[in-house]
Amino acid sequence: MSQPKRQLHLNLFILSTGHHEASWRHPEALPHMATDLRYYQRLAQTAERGKMDSIFLAEKYRLNKMIKYRVIPQMEAFTLLSAIAAVTERIGLTATASTTYNEPYHIARKFASLDHISGGRTGWNIVTSTGDATARNFSRNEHLGHRERYERGREFVEIVKRLWDSWGEGSLVIDKESGIYADIERIHGANFQGNHFSVQGALNIPRSPQAHPVLVQAGSSEDGKEFAAELAEVVFTVQHTIEEAKAFYQDVKTRMKKYNRSENELKILPGFIPFVGDTEAEAKDKERELNELAVSEYGIQCLSDTLQTNMFAYPLDGPVPFEDLPSVHEIKGQQARFQLYVDLARRENLTIRELIIRTAGGRGHFTFAGTPVQIADVMERWLNDHAADGFNLMPPLLPSGLDDFVDKVIPELQNRGIYRTEYTGRTLREHLGLPLGFAASRV
Ligand SMILES: Cc1cc2nc3c(=O)[nH]c(=O)nc-3n(C[C@H](O)[C@H](O)[C@H](O)COP(=O)(O)O)c2cc1C
């Protein structure tokens, strides 16, 4: 008997008018809808029509000064996803919440609520946040150091899991006859005392359908990979080539062994930015059209932020000044992104302008322009070569880039037998093939 084919998982990363920095200037873009609920509901419904596992919203707690050149207002994720839950039935809903600028009790409550509201479709993208500008919105002068952030993050997740486990089996009695609603003997406090947090009590919401919403993580540094191997069930990652993706995949999955976890308890989803065209030429034209709309000040500023070096001081058509860049360990923010940009510029001997253009489509994520068949070929290869368990789909232009993907690429993936034609489960855990309450057994 032949082996069943490996199945692809797809998450839609929703970002205003699309992941290309100039997407909002495109004639098809709807920038005035960036704070309109109906816009997001429609995107989620399209993703659900495409039988995707989940949608995902990023969350930052500061105004990005680059908003001057780009549509990046951020609606609060729990509020938005609750409203999306009401008009969808199956698709998973992943919200980002930072362990650096929240309290565990708040976050446990929000996810438990959203999991109830959505009937078990929630995921938590656990981030530690970046930058001093965020710190200054939370009564601090400086962002915490890398190690300390992850240490705090570990305690945070541990507490949230304990809170989700507060309501033990049989604690919800609901006996009108005797007048007993809950058996408080079966409800347990978190009783946690650590270096960063002290949380005693129990959660005030009964156990949600998934018990534990799916834990998602997106850091690729050493600390990040270790965190993922120990705790995460989905990993979003930035991988520019299939070789890099394979190395990352192998690395994280191997690390899982020391935490007694099997490889299929974690799905690795690299970001993927597809330009879909009926011909290859049309797809490449779409990419070129967006690149030509890019504002150069935006690109130079973004590159300066990523490389933590003032790139305005160097000629745009000159080489990347490797000798003036900090070392990766000095990077307080996104170390993995820094390394990826440096490696890309070195490998392809790019000028500053070329590096900006290469990363304009999606900040270093894997970008590919082609026909539905060519795109499906690439995705199938990454899947079969164990470079990915699926993708974090980042359409360069919304909503049209998503419509193209769902109408043209999804049927091609389905025809190949590597992607579902119908949902078989109701919860996000079921879509991802993850065991119920995995984390519960480890608390
Ligand atoms: C696809 C993707 C989405 C992310 N979303 C967020 C986000 O919403 N908020 C945030 O603060 N960081 C976000 N990050 C950043 C990571 O969570 C992480 O903080 C960052 O990669 C730095 O960690 P590292 O140094 O371990 O790589 C995202 C990263 C990726 C790859």
Coordinates of C-alpha atoms and ligand atoms in Angstrom, one line a residue:
M1 CA 0.0 0.0 0.0
S2 CA 1.3 3.5 -0.8
Q3 CA 2.1 5.9 2.0
P4 CA -0.6 8.6 2.6
K5 CA 0.7 11.9 1.3
R6 CA 2.0 14.5 3.7
Q7 CA -0.6 17.2 4.2
L8 CA 0.0 20.9 3.9
H9 CA -1.1 23.4 6.6
L10 CA -2.0 26.9 5.7
N11 CA -2.3 30.0 7.9
L12 CA -3.3 33.3 6.5
F13 CA -1.3 36.2 8.0
I14 CA -3.7 39.2 7.6
L15 CA -2.0 42.6 7.4
S16 CA -4.0 45.6 6.2
T17 CA -3.7 45.9 2.4
G18 CA -1.2 43.2 2.0
H19 CA 2.4 42.3 2.9
H20 CA 4.1 44.3 0.2
E21 CA 5.0 47.7 1.7
A22 CA 3.5 49.5 -1.3
S23 CA 0.4 47.4 -1.5
W24 CA -1.9 50.2 -0.3
R25 CA -0.9 52.4 -3.3
H26 CA -2.1 49.7 -5.8
P27 CA -5.4 50.5 -7.7
E28 CA -7.0 47.4 -6.3
A29 CA -6.1 48.1 -2.6
L30 CA -8.7 49.3 -0.2
P31 CA -6.6 51.4 2.3
H32 CA -9.7 53.3 3.7
M33 CA -11.0 49.9 4.9
A34 CA -8.1 49.2 7.2
T35 CA -10.2 49.8 10.3
D36 CA -13.4 48.4 8.8
L37 CA -14.7 45.2 10.4
R38 CA -16.4 44.0 7.2
Y39 CA -13.0 44.0 5.4
Y40 CA -11.5 41.6 7.9
Q41 CA -14.6 39.4 8.0
R42 CA -14.5 39.1 4.3
L43 CA -10.8 38.1 4.3
A44 CA -11.5 35.5 7.0
Q45 CA -14.4 34.1 5.0
T46 CA -12.3 33.8 1.9
A47 CA -9.6 31.9 3.8
E48 CA -12.3 29.6 5.2
R49 CA -13.6 29.0 1.7
G50 CA -10.0 28.0 0.9
K51 CA -10.2 25.5 3.9
M52 CA -7.2 27.1 5.6
D53 CA -6.2 26.1 9.1
S54 CA -6.3 29.6 10.6
I55 CA -5.9 33.3 10.2
F56 CA -3.4 35.3 12.2
L57 CA -3.2 38.9 13.4
A58 CA 0.1 40.4 14.6
E59 CA 0.1 42.8 17.5
K60 CA 2.6 45.6 18.4
Y61 CA 2.0 48.1 21.2
R62 CA 3.4 51.2 19.6
L63 CA 2.7 53.5 16.7
N64 CA 5.1 52.6 13.9
K65 CA 6.6 55.9 12.6
M66 CA 6.7 54.4 9.2
I67 CA 2.9 54.8 9.1
K68 CA 3.8 58.0 7.2
Y69 CA 4.4 55.8 4.2
R70 CA 2.4 52.7 4.8
V71 CA -1.0 51.5 5.9
I72 CA -0.2 49.8 9.2
P73 CA -2.9 50.8 11.7
Q74 CA -3.5 47.9 14.1
M75 CA -6.8 47.0 15.4
E76 CA -6.7 45.1 18.7
A77 CA -6.6 41.4 17.9
F78 CA -9.0 39.9 20.5
T79 CA -11.7 42.5 19.7
L80 CA -11.4 41.9 16.0
L81 CA -11.1 38.1 16.2
S82 CA -14.3 37.9 18.4
A83 CA -16.2 39.7 15.7
I84 CA -14.7 37.5 13.0
A85 CA -15.6 34.4 15.0
A86 CA -19.3 35.4 14.7
V87 CA -19.3 35.2 10.9
T88 CA -17.1 32.1 10.4
E89 CA -17.5 28.5 11.6
R90 CA -14.3 26.5 11.1
I91 CA -11.3 28.6 10.5
G92 CA -8.8 29.0 13.4
L93 CA -8.2 32.4 14.9
T94 CA -4.7 33.2 16.1
A95 CA -4.0 36.3 18.1
T96 CA -0.7 37.7 19.2
A97 CA -0.1 38.6 22.8
S98 CA 3.2 39.7 24.3
T99 CA 4.7 38.2 27.5
T100 CA 6.7 41.3 28.1
Y101 CA 3.9 43.8 28.3
N102 CA 0.9 41.9 29.8
E103 CA 0.0 40.0 32.9
P104 CA -0.6 36.2 32.6
Y105 CA -4.0 36.4 34.2
H106 CA -5.3 38.9 31.7
I107 CA -4.0 36.8 28.8
A108 CA -5.3 33.5 30.1
R109 CA -8.8 35.1 30.4
K110 CA -8.8 36.6 27.0
F111 CA -7.8 33.3 25.2
A112 CA -10.2 31.2 27.3
S113 CA -13.0 33.7 26.3
L114 CA -12.1 33.7 22.6
D115 CA -11.8 29.9 22.7
H116 CA -15.4 29.7 24.1
I117 CA -16.7 32.3 21.7
S118 CA -15.2 30.5 18.7
G119 CA -16.0 27.0 19.7
G120 CA -12.3 26.0 20.1
R121 CA -10.6 27.8 17.3
T122 CA -8.0 29.9 19.1
G123 CA -4.3 30.1 18.9
W124 CA -1.8 32.3 20.8
N125 CA 1.2 33.7 19.0
I126 CA 3.5 34.2 21.9
V127 CA 5.9 37.1 21.4
T128 CA 8.3 39.0 23.6
S129 CA 8.0 42.3 21.7
T130 CA 10.8 44.5 20.3
G131 CA 12.2 48.0 20.9
D132 CA 12.5 50.7 23.5
A133 CA 9.7 52.7 21.9
T134 CA 7.3 49.9 23.1
A135 CA 8.9 50.0 26.6
R136 CA 8.2 53.7 26.8
N137 CA 4.5 53.1 26.4
F138 CA 4.6 50.8 29.4
S139 CA 6.3 53.0 32.1
R140 CA 9.8 51.7 31.3
N141 CA 12.7 53.4 29.6
E142 CA 14.3 50.4 28.0
H143 CA 13.1 47.1 26.5
L144 CA 14.2 44.0 28.4
G145 CA 17.3 42.2 27.1
H146 CA 16.8 39.1 24.9
R147 CA 17.5 36.4 27.5
E148 CA 15.5 38.1 30.2
R149 CA 12.5 38.4 27.8
Y150 CA 12.5 34.7 27.0
E151 CA 13.0 33.8 30.7
R152 CA 10.0 36.0 31.6
G153 CA 8.1 34.5 28.6
R154 CA 8.6 30.9 29.9
E155 CA 7.2 31.8 33.3
F156 CA 4.3 33.6 31.7
V157 CA 3.4 30.6 29.5
E158 CA 3.6 28.2 32.5
I159 CA 1.2 30.4 34.5
V160 CA -1.2 30.8 31.6
K161 CA -1.3 27.0 31.1
R162 CA -1.9 26.4 34.8
L163 CA -4.7 28.9 34.7
W164 CA -6.3 27.2 31.7
D165 CA -6.1 24.0 33.8
S166 CA -7.8 25.6 36.8
W167 CA -11.1 23.9 36.1
G168 CA -10.5 20.2 36.6
E169 CA -12.6 17.3 35.3
G170 CA -16.2 17.5 36.7
S171 CA -15.8 21.0 38.2
L172 CA -18.8 22.3 36.3
V173 CA -21.8 20.7 38.1
I174 CA -24.7 22.9 37.0
D175 CA -27.3 21.2 39.2
K176 CA -30.4 23.3 39.4
E177 CA -31.9 20.8 41.9
S178 CA -29.3 21.1 44.6
G179 CA -28.4 24.7 43.7
I180 CA -24.7 23.8 43.0
Y181 CA -23.2 25.4 39.9
A182 CA -19.5 24.5 40.4
D183 CA -17.5 22.0 42.6
I184 CA -14.9 24.3 44.0
E185 CA -12.9 21.3 45.3
R186 CA -12.1 20.6 41.7
I187 CA -11.0 24.2 40.8
H188 CA -7.3 24.8 41.4
G189 CA -5.3 27.9 41.8
A190 CA -2.2 28.6 39.7
N191 CA 0.0 28.7 42.9
F192 CA 2.9 30.0 41.0
Q193 CA 5.9 31.9 42.5
G194 CA 8.7 32.7 40.1
N195 CA 11.4 35.4 39.4
H196 CA 9.0 37.6 37.4
F197 CA 5.5 36.7 38.5
S198 CA 3.5 35.5 41.4
V199 CA 0.0 34.3 40.6
Q200 CA -2.1 32.4 43.2
G201 CA -5.7 32.1 42.1
A202 CA -7.7 30.1 39.7
L203 CA -9.2 31.3 36.4
N204 CA -12.8 32.6 36.6
I205 CA -13.9 31.0 33.3
P206 CA -14.7 27.3 32.9
R207 CA -12.4 25.2 30.8
S208 CA -12.7 26.2 27.1
P209 CA -13.3 23.7 24.2
Q210 CA -9.6 23.2 23.4
A211 CA -8.6 23.5 27.1
H212 CA -5.4 24.9 25.8
P213 CA -5.5 27.2 22.8
V214 CA -2.7 26.3 20.3
L215 CA 0.7 27.7 21.3
V216 CA 2.4 29.5 18.4
Q217 CA 5.8 31.1 18.4
A218 CA 7.8 33.1 15.9
G219 CA 11.4 33.8 17.2
S220 CA 14.3 32.2 15.3
S221 CA 17.2 33.1 17.5
E222 CA 18.9 30.5 19.7
D223 CA 16.6 31.4 22.6
G224 CA 13.6 31.5 20.3
K225 CA 14.3 28.0 18.8
E226 CA 14.8 26.5 22.2
F227 CA 11.5 28.1 23.4
A228 CA 9.8 26.7 20.3
A229 CA 11.1 23.2 20.8
E230 CA 10.0 23.1 24.4
L231 CA 6.6 24.8 24.2
A232 CA 5.3 25.7 20.7
E233 CA 2.9 23.7 18.6
V234 CA 3.2 26.0 15.6
V235 CA 6.2 28.0 14.5
F236 CA 6.1 31.0 12.1
T237 CA 9.5 31.6 10.6
V238 CA 11.3 33.6 8.0
Q239 CA 13.2 31.4 5.6
H240 CA 14.6 32.7 2.3
T241 CA 15.7 29.5 0.6
I242 CA 14.7 25.9 0.8
E243 CA 18.1 25.0 2.1
E244 CA 17.9 27.4 5.0
A245 CA 14.3 26.2 5.7
K246 CA 15.5 22.6 5.8
A247 CA 18.3 23.4 8.2
F248 CA 15.9 25.4 10.5
Y249 CA 13.3 22.6 10.3
Q250 CA 15.8 19.9 11.2
D251 CA 17.3 22.1 14.0
V252 CA 14.0 22.8 15.8
K253 CA 12.6 19.3 15.4
T254 CA 15.8 17.7 16.7
R255 CA 15.7 20.0 19.7
M256 CA 12.3 18.7 20.6
K257 CA 13.7 15.3 21.6
K258 CA 15.2 16.6 24.8
Y259 CA 11.8 17.9 25.9
N260 CA 10.3 14.4 25.2
R261 CA 8.2 15.7 22.4
S262 CA 7.6 13.9 19.1
E263 CA 8.1 15.8 15.8
N264 CA 4.5 16.0 14.8
E265 CA 3.5 17.9 17.9
L266 CA 5.0 21.0 16.2
K267 CA 4.1 22.4 12.8
I268 CA 6.7 24.6 11.1
L269 CA 5.2 27.3 8.8
P270 CA 7.7 29.5 7.0
G271 CA 6.3 32.8 5.6
F272 CA 5.4 32.6 1.9
I273 CA 4.6 35.6 -0.4
P274 CA 3.1 34.3 -3.7
F275 CA 2.5 36.5 -6.7
V276 CA -0.1 34.5 -8.7
G277 CA -0.5 35.0 -12.4
D278 CA -2.2 33.0 -15.2
T279 CA 1.2 33.1 -17.0
E280 CA 4.7 33.5 -15.4
A281 CA 5.0 36.9 -17.2
E282 CA 1.8 38.1 -15.6
A283 CA 3.0 37.1 -12.1
K284 CA 6.3 38.8 -12.6
D285 CA 4.5 41.9 -13.8
K286 CA 2.4 42.0 -10.7
E287 CA 5.6 41.8 -8.6
R288 CA 7.3 44.5 -10.6
E289 CA 4.2 46.8 -10.4
L290 CA 4.3 46.7 -6.6
N291 CA 8.1 47.2 -6.4
E292 CA 7.8 50.3 -8.6
L293 CA 5.3 51.8 -6.2
A294 CA 7.7 51.5 -3.2
V295 CA 8.8 54.7 -1.5
S296 CA 12.6 54.7 -1.1
E297 CA 12.6 56.5 2.3
Y298 CA 10.5 53.8 3.7
G299 CA 12.9 51.1 2.5
I300 CA 16.0 52.8 3.8
Q301 CA 14.4 53.4 7.2
C302 CA 13.3 49.8 7.5
L303 CA 16.7 48.6 6.6
S304 CA 18.3 51.0 9.2
D305 CA 16.0 49.5 11.8
T306 CA 16.7 45.9 11.0
L307 CA 20.5 46.4 10.7
Q308 CA 20.5 48.9 13.6
T309 CA 22.7 51.2 11.5
N310 CA 21.8 54.5 9.8
M311 CA 21.6 53.5 6.2
F312 CA 20.8 57.1 5.0
A313 CA 24.5 57.8 5.5
Y314 CA 25.6 55.4 2.7
P315 CA 25.1 55.6 -1.1
L316 CA 22.0 53.8 -2.2
D317 CA 23.7 52.1 -5.1
G318 CA 26.8 51.3 -3.1
P319 CA 27.6 48.0 -1.3
V320 CA 26.1 47.0 2.1
P321 CA 28.7 48.3 4.7
F322 CA 29.2 45.0 6.5
E323 CA 32.2 46.3 8.4
D324 CA 30.1 49.0 10.1
L325 CA 27.3 46.7 11.1
P326 CA 26.9 45.6 14.7
S327 CA 27.4 41.9 15.5
V328 CA 24.3 39.7 15.7
H329 CA 24.6 39.4 19.5
E330 CA 24.4 43.2 19.9
I331 CA 21.0 43.2 18.2
K332 CA 18.4 43.8 20.8
G333 CA 15.4 43.3 18.5
Q334 CA 15.1 40.6 15.9
Q335 CA 18.4 38.8 15.7
A336 CA 17.2 36.2 13.2
R337 CA 15.9 38.9 10.8
F338 CA 19.2 40.8 11.0
Q339 CA 21.2 37.6 10.2
L340 CA 18.9 36.8 7.3
Y341 CA 19.4 40.2 5.7
V342 CA 23.2 40.1 6.1
D343 CA 23.4 36.6 4.7
L344 CA 21.2 37.5 1.7
A345 CA 23.2 40.6 0.9
R346 CA 26.5 38.7 1.2
R347 CA 25.4 35.7 -0.8
E348 CA 24.0 37.7 -3.7
N349 CA 26.5 40.6 -3.4
L350 CA 23.6 43.1 -3.2
T351 CA 23.8 46.9 -3.2
I352 CA 21.7 48.7 -0.5
R353 CA 19.0 49.5 -3.1
E354 CA 18.9 45.9 -4.3
L355 CA 18.6 44.6 -0.7
I356 CA 15.7 47.0 -0.1
I357 CA 13.9 45.9 -3.3
R358 CA 14.5 42.2 -2.4
T359 CA 12.9 42.7 1.0
A360 CA 10.1 45.1 0.0
G361 CA 7.7 42.3 -0.7
G362 CA 7.7 41.0 2.9
R363 CA 10.7 41.8 5.0
G364 CA 12.8 38.9 4.0
H365 CA 10.1 36.2 3.7
F366 CA 10.3 33.8 0.8
T367 CA 8.7 35.4 -2.3
F368 CA 7.8 33.6 -5.5
A369 CA 6.1 34.8 -8.6
G370 CA 4.5 32.2 -11.0
T371 CA 1.5 30.3 -12.3
P372 CA -0.7 28.3 -9.9
V373 CA 1.1 25.1 -11.1
Q374 CA 4.6 26.6 -10.4
I375 CA 3.5 27.9 -7.0
A376 CA 2.0 24.5 -6.1
D377 CA 5.3 22.8 -7.3
V378 CA 7.3 25.0 -4.9
M379 CA 5.0 24.4 -2.0
E380 CA 4.9 20.6 -2.6
R381 CA 8.7 20.5 -2.8
W382 CA 9.2 22.4 0.5
L383 CA 6.6 20.0 2.1
N384 CA 8.1 16.8 0.8
D385 CA 11.7 17.9 1.5
H386 CA 10.8 18.6 5.1
A387 CA 11.6 22.2 4.8
A388 CA 8.0 23.0 6.1
D389 CA 4.8 21.5 7.4
G390 CA 2.9 24.2 5.6
F391 CA 3.1 27.9 5.1
N392 CA 2.3 31.2 6.7
L393 CA 0.6 32.7 3.7
M394 CA 1.4 36.4 3.3
P395 CA -0.4 37.7 0.2
P396 CA 1.5 40.7 -1.2
L397 CA -1.8 42.5 -2.0
L398 CA -5.2 42.1 -0.2
P399 CA -7.9 41.2 -0.9
S400 CA -7.1 40.3 -4.6
G401 CA -3.9 38.3 -3.9
L402 CA -5.9 36.1 -1.5
D403 CA -8.7 35.7 -3.9
D404 CA -6.2 34.6 -6.6
F405 CA -4.6 32.1 -4.2
V406 CA -7.8 30.6 -3.1
D407 CA -9.4 30.4 -6.5
K408 CA -6.3 29.2 -8.5
V409 CA -3.7 27.7 -6.2
I410 CA -5.8 25.9 -3.7
P411 CA -7.6 23.7 -6.3
E412 CA -4.1 22.8 -7.7
L413 CA -3.0 21.7 -4.2
Q414 CA -6.2 19.7 -3.7
N415 CA -5.8 18.0 -7.1
R416 CA -2.4 16.8 -5.9
G417 CA -3.9 15.3 -2.8
I418 CA -1.7 17.3 -0.4
Y419 CA -4.4 19.7 0.9
R420 CA -7.9 19.1 2.4
T421 CA -10.9 19.5 0.3
E422 CA -13.2 19.8 3.3
Y423 CA -12.6 20.5 7.0
T424 CA -12.8 17.2 9.0
G425 CA -12.5 18.8 12.4
R426 CA -14.0 21.8 14.3
T427 CA -11.2 23.0 16.4
L428 CA -7.8 24.5 15.4
R429 CA -6.1 21.6 17.2
E430 CA -8.1 19.2 15.0
H431 CA -7.2 21.1 11.8
L432 CA -3.5 20.9 12.8
G433 CA -3.6 17.3 13.9
L434 CA -2.5 18.3 17.4
P435 CA -3.4 16.4 20.5
L436 CA -6.0 18.0 22.9
G437 CA -4.4 19.9 25.7
F438 CA -0.9 18.7 24.9
A439 CA 0.5 21.3 27.3
A440 CA -1.7 20.2 30.1
S441 CA 0.2 17.0 30.6
R442 CA 3.4 18.8 31.2
V443 CA 2.3 21.4 33.8
Ligands
LIG1 C1 5.6 35.7 11.0 C2 6.0 36.5 12.2 C3 5.1 37.2 12.9 C4 5.5 37.9 14.0 N1 4.5 38.7 14.7 C5 4.9 39.4 15.7 C6 4.0 40.3 16.4 O1 2.8 40.3 16.1 N2 4.4 41.0 17.4 C7 5.7 41.0 17.8 O2 6.0 41.8 18.8 N3 6.6 40.3 17.2 C8 6.3 39.5 16.2 N4 7.2 38.7 15.5 C9 8.6 38.7 16.1 C10 8.9 37.4 16.8 O3 7.9 37.0 17.7 C11 10.2 37.6 17.7 O4 9.9 38.5 18.7 C12 11.2 38.1 16.9 O5 11.5 37.2 15.8 C13 12.5 38.2 17.7 O6 12.8 37.0 18.3 P1 14.2 36.3 18.0 O7 15.2 37.3 18.3 O8 14.2 35.1 18.9 O9 14.2 35.9 16.5 C14 6.8 37.9 14.4 C15 7.8 37.2 13.7 C16 7.4 36.4 12.6 C17 8.4 35.6 11.8

